[in-house]
mmCIF file of C-alpha atoms and ligand atoms in Angstrom:
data_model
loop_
_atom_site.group_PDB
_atom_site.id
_atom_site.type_symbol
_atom_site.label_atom_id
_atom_site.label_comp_id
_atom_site.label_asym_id
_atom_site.label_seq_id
_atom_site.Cartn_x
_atom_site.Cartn_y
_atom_site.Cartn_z
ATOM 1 C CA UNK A 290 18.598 -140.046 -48.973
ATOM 2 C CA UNK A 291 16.529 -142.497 -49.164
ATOM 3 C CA UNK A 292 15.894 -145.851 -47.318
ATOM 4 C CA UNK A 293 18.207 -148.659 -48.207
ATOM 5 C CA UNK A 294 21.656 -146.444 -49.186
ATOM 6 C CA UNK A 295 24.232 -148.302 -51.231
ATOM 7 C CA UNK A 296 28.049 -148.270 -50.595
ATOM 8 C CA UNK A 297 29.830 -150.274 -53.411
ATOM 9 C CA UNK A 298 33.214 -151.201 -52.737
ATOM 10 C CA UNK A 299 35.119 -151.575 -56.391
ATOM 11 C CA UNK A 300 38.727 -152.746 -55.258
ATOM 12 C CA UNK A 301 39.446 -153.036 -59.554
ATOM 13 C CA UNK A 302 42.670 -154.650 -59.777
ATOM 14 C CA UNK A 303 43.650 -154.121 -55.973
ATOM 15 C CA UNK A 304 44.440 -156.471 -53.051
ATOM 16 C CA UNK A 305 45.855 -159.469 -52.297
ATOM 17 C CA UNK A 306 44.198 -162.397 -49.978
ATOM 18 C CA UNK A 307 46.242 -160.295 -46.730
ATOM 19 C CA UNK A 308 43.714 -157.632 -47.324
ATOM 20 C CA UNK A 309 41.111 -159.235 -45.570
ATOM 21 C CA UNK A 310 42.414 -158.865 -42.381
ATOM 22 C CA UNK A 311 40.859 -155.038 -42.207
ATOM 23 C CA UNK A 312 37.572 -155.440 -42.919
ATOM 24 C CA UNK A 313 36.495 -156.801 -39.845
ATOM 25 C CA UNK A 314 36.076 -152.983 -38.123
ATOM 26 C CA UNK A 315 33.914 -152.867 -41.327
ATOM 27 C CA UNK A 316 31.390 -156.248 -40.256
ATOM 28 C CA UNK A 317 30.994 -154.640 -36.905
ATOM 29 C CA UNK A 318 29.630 -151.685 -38.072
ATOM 30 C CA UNK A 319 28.078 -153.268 -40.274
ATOM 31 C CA UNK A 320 25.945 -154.987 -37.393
ATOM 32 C CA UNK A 321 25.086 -151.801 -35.946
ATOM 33 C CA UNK A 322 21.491 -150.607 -35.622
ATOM 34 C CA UNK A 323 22.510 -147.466 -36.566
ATOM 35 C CA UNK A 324 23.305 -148.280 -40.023
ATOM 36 C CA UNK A 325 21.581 -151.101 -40.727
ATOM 37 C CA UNK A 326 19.988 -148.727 -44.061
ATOM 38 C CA UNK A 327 23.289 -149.307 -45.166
ATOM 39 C CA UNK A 328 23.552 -152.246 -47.916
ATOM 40 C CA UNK A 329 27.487 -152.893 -48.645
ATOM 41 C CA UNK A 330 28.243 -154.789 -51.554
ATOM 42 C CA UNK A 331 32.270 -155.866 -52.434
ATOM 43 C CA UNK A 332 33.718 -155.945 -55.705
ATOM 44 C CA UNK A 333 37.261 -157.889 -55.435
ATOM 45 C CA UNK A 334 38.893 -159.082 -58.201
ATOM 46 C CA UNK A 335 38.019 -162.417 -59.253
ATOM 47 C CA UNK A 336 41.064 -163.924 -57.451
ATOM 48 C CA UNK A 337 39.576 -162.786 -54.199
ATOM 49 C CA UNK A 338 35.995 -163.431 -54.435
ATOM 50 C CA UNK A 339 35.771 -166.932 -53.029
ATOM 51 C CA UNK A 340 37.731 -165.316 -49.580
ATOM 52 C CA UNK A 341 35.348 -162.274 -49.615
ATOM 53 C CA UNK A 342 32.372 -164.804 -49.619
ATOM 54 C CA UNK A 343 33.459 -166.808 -46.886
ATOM 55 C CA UNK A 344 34.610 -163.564 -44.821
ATOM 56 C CA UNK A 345 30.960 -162.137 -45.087
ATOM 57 C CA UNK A 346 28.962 -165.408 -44.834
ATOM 58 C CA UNK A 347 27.098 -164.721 -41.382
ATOM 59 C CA UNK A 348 27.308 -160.781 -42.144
ATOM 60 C CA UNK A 349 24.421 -158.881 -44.544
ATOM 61 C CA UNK A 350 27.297 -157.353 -46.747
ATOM 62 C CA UNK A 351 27.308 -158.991 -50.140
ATOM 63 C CA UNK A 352 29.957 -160.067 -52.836
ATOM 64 C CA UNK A 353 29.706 -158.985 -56.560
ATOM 65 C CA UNK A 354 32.230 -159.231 -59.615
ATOM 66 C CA UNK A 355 33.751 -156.671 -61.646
ATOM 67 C CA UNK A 356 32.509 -157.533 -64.894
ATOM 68 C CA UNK A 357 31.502 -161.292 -66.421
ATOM 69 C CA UNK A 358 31.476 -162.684 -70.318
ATOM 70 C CA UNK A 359 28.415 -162.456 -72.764
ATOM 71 C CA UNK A 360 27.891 -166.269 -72.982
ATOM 72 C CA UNK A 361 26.181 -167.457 -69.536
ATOM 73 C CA UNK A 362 27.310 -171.003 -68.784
ATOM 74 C CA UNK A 363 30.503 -172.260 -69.974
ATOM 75 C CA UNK A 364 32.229 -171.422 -73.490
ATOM 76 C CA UNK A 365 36.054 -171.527 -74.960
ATOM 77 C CA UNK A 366 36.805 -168.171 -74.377
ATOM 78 C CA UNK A 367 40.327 -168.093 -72.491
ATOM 79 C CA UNK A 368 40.721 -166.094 -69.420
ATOM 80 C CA UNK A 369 37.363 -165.359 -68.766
ATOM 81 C CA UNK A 370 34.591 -166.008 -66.484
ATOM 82 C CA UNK A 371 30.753 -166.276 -66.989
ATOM 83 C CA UNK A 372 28.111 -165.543 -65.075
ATOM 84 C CA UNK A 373 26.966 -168.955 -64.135
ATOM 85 C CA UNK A 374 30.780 -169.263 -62.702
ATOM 86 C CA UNK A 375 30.150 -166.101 -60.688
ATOM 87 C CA UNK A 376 26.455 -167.513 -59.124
ATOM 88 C CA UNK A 377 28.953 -170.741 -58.280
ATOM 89 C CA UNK A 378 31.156 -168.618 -56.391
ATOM 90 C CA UNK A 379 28.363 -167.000 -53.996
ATOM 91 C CA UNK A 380 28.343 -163.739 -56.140
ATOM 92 C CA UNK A 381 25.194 -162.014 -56.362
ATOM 93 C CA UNK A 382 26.461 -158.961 -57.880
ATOM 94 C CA UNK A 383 28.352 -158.114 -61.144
ATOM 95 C CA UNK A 384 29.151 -154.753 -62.322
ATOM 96 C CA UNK A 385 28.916 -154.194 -66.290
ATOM 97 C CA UNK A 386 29.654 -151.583 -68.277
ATOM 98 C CA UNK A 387 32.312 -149.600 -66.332
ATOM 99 C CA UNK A 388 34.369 -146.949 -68.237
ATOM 100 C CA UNK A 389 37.777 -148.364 -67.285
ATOM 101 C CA UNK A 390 36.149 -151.467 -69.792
ATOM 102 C CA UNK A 391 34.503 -149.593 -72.393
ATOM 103 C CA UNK A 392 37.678 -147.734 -72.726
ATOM 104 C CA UNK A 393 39.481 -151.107 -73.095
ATOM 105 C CA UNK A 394 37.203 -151.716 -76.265
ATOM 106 C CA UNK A 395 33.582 -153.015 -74.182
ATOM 107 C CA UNK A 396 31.135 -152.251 -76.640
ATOM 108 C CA UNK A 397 27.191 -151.532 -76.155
ATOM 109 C CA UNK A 398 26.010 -154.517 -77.975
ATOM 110 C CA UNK A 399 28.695 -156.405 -75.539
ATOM 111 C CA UNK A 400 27.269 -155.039 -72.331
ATOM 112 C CA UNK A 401 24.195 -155.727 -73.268
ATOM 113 C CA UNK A 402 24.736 -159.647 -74.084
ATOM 114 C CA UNK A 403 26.446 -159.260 -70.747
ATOM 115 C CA UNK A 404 23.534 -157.755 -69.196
ATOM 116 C CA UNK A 405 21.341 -160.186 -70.498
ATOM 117 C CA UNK A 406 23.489 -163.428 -69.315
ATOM 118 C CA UNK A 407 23.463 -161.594 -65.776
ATOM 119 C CA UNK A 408 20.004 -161.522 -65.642
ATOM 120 C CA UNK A 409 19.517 -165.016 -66.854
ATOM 121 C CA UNK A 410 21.759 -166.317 -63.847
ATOM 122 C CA UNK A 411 19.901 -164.082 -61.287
ATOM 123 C CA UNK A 412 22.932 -161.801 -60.439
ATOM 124 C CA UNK A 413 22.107 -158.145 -59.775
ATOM 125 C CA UNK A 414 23.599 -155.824 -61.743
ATOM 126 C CA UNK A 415 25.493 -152.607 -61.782
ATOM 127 C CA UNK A 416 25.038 -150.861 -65.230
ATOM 128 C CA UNK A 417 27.698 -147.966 -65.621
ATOM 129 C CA UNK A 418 27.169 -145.270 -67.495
ATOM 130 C CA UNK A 419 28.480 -142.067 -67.820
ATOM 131 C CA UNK A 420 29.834 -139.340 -70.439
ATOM 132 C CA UNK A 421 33.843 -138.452 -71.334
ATOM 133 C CA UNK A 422 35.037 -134.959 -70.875
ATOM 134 C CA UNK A 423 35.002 -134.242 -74.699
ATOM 135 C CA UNK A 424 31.497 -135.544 -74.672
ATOM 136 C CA UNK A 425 30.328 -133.012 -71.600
ATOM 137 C CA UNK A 426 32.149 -130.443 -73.770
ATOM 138 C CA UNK A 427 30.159 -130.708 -76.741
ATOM 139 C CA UNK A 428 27.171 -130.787 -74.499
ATOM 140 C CA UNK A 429 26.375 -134.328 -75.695
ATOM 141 C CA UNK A 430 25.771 -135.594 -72.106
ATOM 142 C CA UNK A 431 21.934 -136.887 -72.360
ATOM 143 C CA UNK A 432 22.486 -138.114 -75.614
ATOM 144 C CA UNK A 433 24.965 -140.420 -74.967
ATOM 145 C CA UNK A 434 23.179 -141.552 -71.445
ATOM 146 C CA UNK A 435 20.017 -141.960 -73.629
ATOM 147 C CA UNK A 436 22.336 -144.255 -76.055
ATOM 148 C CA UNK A 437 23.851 -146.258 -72.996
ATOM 149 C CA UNK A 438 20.982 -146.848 -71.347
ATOM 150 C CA UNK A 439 18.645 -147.849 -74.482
ATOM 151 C CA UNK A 440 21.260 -150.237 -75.998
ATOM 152 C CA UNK A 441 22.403 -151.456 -72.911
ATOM 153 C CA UNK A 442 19.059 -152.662 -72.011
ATOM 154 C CA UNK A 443 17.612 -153.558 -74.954
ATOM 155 C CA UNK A 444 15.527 -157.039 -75.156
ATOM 156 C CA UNK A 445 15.555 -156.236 -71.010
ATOM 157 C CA UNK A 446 12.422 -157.841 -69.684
ATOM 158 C CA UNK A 447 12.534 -157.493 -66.072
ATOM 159 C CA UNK A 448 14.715 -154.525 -64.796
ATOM 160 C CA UNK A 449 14.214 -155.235 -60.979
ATOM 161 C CA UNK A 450 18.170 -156.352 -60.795
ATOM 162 C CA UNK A 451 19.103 -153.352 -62.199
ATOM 163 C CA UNK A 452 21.121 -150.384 -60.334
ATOM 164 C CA UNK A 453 22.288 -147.861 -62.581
ATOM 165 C CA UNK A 454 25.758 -146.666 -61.633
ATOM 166 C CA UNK A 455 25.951 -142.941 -62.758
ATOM 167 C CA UNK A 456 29.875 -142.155 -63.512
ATOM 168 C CA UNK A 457 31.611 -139.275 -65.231
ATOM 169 C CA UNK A 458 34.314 -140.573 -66.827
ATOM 170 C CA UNK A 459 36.004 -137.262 -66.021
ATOM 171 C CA UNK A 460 35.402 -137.804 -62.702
ATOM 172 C CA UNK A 461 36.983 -141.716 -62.060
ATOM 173 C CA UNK A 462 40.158 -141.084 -60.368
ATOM 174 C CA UNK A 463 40.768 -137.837 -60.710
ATOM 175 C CA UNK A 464 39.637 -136.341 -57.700
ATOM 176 C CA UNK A 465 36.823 -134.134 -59.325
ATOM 177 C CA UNK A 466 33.221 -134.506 -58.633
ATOM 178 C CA UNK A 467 30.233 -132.427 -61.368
ATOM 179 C CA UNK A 468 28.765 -129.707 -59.343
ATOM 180 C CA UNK A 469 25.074 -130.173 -57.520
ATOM 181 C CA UNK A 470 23.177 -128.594 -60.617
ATOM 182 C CA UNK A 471 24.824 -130.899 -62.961
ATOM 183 C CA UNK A 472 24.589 -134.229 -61.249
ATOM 184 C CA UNK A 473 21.054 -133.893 -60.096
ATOM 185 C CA UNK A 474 20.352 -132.353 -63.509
ATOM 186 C CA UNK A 475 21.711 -135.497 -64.723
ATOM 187 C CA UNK A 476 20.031 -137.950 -62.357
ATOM 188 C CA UNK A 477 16.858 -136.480 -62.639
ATOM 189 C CA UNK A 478 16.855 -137.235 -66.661
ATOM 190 C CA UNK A 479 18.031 -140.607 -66.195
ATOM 191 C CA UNK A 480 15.462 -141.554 -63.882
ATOM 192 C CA UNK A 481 12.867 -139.897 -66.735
ATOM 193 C CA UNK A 482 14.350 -142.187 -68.963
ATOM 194 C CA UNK A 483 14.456 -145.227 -67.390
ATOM 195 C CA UNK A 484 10.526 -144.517 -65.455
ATOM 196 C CA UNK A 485 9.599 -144.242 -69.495
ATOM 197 C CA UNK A 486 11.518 -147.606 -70.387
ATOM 198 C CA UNK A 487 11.204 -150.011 -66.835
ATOM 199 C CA UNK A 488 7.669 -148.516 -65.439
ATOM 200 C CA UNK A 489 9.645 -148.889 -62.227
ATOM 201 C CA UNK A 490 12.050 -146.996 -60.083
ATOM 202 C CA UNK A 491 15.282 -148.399 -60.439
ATOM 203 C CA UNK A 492 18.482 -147.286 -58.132
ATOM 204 C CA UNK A 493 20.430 -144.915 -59.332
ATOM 205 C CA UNK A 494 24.052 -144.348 -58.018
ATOM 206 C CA UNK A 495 27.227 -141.946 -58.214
ATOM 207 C CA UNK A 496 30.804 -143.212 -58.527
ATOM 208 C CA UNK A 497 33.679 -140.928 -59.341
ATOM 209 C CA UNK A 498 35.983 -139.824 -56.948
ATOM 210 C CA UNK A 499 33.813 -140.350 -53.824
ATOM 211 C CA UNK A 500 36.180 -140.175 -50.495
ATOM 212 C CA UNK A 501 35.265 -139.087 -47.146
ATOM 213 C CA UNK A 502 35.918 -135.752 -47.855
ATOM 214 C CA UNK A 503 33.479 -134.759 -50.514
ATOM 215 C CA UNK A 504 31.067 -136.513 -49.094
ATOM 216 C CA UNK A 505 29.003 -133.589 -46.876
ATOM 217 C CA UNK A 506 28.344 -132.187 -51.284
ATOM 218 C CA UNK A 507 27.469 -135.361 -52.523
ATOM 219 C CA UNK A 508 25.195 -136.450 -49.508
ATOM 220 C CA UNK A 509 22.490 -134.546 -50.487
ATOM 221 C CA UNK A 510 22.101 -135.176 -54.236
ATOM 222 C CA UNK A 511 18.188 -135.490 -54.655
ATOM 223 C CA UNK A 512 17.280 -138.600 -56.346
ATOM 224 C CA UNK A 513 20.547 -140.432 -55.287
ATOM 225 C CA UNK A 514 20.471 -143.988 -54.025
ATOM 226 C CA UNK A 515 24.103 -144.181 -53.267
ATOM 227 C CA UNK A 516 27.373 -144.583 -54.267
ATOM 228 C CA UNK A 517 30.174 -146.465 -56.132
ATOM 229 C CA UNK A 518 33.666 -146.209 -54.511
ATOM 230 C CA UNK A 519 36.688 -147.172 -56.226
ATOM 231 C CA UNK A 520 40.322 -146.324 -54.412
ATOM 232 C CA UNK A 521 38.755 -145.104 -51.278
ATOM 233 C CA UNK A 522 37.031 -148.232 -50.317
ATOM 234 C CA UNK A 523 40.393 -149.775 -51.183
ATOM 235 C CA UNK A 524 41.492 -148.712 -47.853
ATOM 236 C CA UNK A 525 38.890 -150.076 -44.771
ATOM 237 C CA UNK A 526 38.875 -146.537 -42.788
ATOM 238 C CA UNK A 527 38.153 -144.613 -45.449
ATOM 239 C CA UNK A 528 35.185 -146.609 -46.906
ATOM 240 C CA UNK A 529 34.283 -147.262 -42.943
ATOM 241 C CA UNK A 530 34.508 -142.953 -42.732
ATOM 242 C CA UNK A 531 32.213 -142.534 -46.211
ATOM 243 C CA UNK A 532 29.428 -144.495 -44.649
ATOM 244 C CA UNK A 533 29.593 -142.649 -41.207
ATOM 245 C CA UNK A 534 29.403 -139.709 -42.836
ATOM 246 C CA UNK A 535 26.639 -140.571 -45.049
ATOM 247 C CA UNK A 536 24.355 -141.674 -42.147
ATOM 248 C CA UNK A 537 24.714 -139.240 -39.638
HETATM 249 P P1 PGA B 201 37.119 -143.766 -58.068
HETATM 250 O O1 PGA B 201 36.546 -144.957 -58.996
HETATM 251 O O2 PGA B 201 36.254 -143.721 -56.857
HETATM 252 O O3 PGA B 201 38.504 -144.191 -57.779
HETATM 253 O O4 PGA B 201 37.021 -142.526 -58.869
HETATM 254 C C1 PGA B 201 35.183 -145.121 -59.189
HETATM 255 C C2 PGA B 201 34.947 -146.246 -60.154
HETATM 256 O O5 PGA B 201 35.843 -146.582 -60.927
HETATM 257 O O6 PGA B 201 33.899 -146.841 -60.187
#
């Protein structure tokens, strides 16, 4: 792997303001020489956020949201939350795109207005993509990452805030994770892609089903930057156990 390794922490709609108490095993390895490659980033749900901040304030582990609105600064739109809000909060992450929204009706054109506000308000950015299982079935894997990752970026300027998140949809919560010649057969043609769009190399990362026990296959996924962790970062010694075994 390579230098700086990523271990996102989506908690989705998990945890309530006692689950803060745990992560402290998690700030003291995080202080460790040992893994000081790693860069930890939380995703709480909004009603957390402001707690996670001002748990990790004197720590280098960071605090991102799970998704934001299109329009940047303030806007009638009931129940939601912009970017500029997020920035107010101490985020400096959001994560866009993620199949558990597109499913919910997220659109491209939407994640890309999303995209767009995110950059405008500095945040970094976690763009999900990923194919469903009828999609891998019909072999129409690249083609849709091609079509996620052009409209998702389109009218993107500067692309140094952007991680890509790779994520099968098959593979969220279900417990199944592609096989080595399909994921870095994957990778490797969306970093072709995006090296043809951004000039630059972005990070690229796998989520789906990553727990402490799959971990020794996915470790050594060429091209792989790190990894997005739904339920098993929702418990401490588990996401605390992915990271040890990542950087052994
Ligand atoms: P999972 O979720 O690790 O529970 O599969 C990953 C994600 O939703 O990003």
């Amino acid at each position: 792997m390579t230098n700086n390794i990523y271990f996102i922490a989506n908690w989705k709609m998990y945890g309530s303001t006692t689950s803060l108490n745990s992560l402290n095993k998690l700030i003291n390895l995080s202080r460790l020489k040992k893994y000081k490659r790693a860069r930890i980033i939380y995703f709480p749900p909004f009603t957390l956020i402001k707690d996670f901040v001002t748990k990790f304030k004197k720590t280098k582990i960071s605090v991102g949201a799970q998704n934001c609105h299109q329009t940047e600064n303030y806007g009638s739109f009931t129940g939601s939350i912009s970017a500029k809000m997020l920035k107010d909060l101490g985020c400096n992450y959001v994560i866009l795109g993620h199949s558990e929204n597109r499913m919910s009706g997220e659109t491209d054109f939407d994640i890309n207005q999303k995209i767009l506000s995110a950059i405008n308000k500095n945040l970094k950015i976690i763009f999900c993509i990923g194919e469903t299982i009828k999609e891998k079935r019909k072999k129409l894997t690249h083609h849709v990452l091609k079509k996620q990752i052009n409209n998702g970026l389109k009218g993107v300027k500067n692309f140094k805030n952007i991680f890509i998140a790779y994520e099968p949809v098959w593979s969220i919560g279900t417990g199944i994770i592609p096989s080595k010649k399909d994921l870095e057969n994957n990778v490797s043609k969306i970093k072709k892609l995006l090296t043809k769009k951004t000039k630059l190399k972005l990070q690229i990362l796998y989520g789906g089903s990553v727990n402490s026990k799959n971990l020794s296959n996915l470790r050594n996924i060429s091209g792989i930057n790190g990894f997005l962790v739904g339920s098993a970062s929702q418990n401490t010694k588990n996401f605390i156990d992915i990271i040890k075994k990542t950087i052994i």
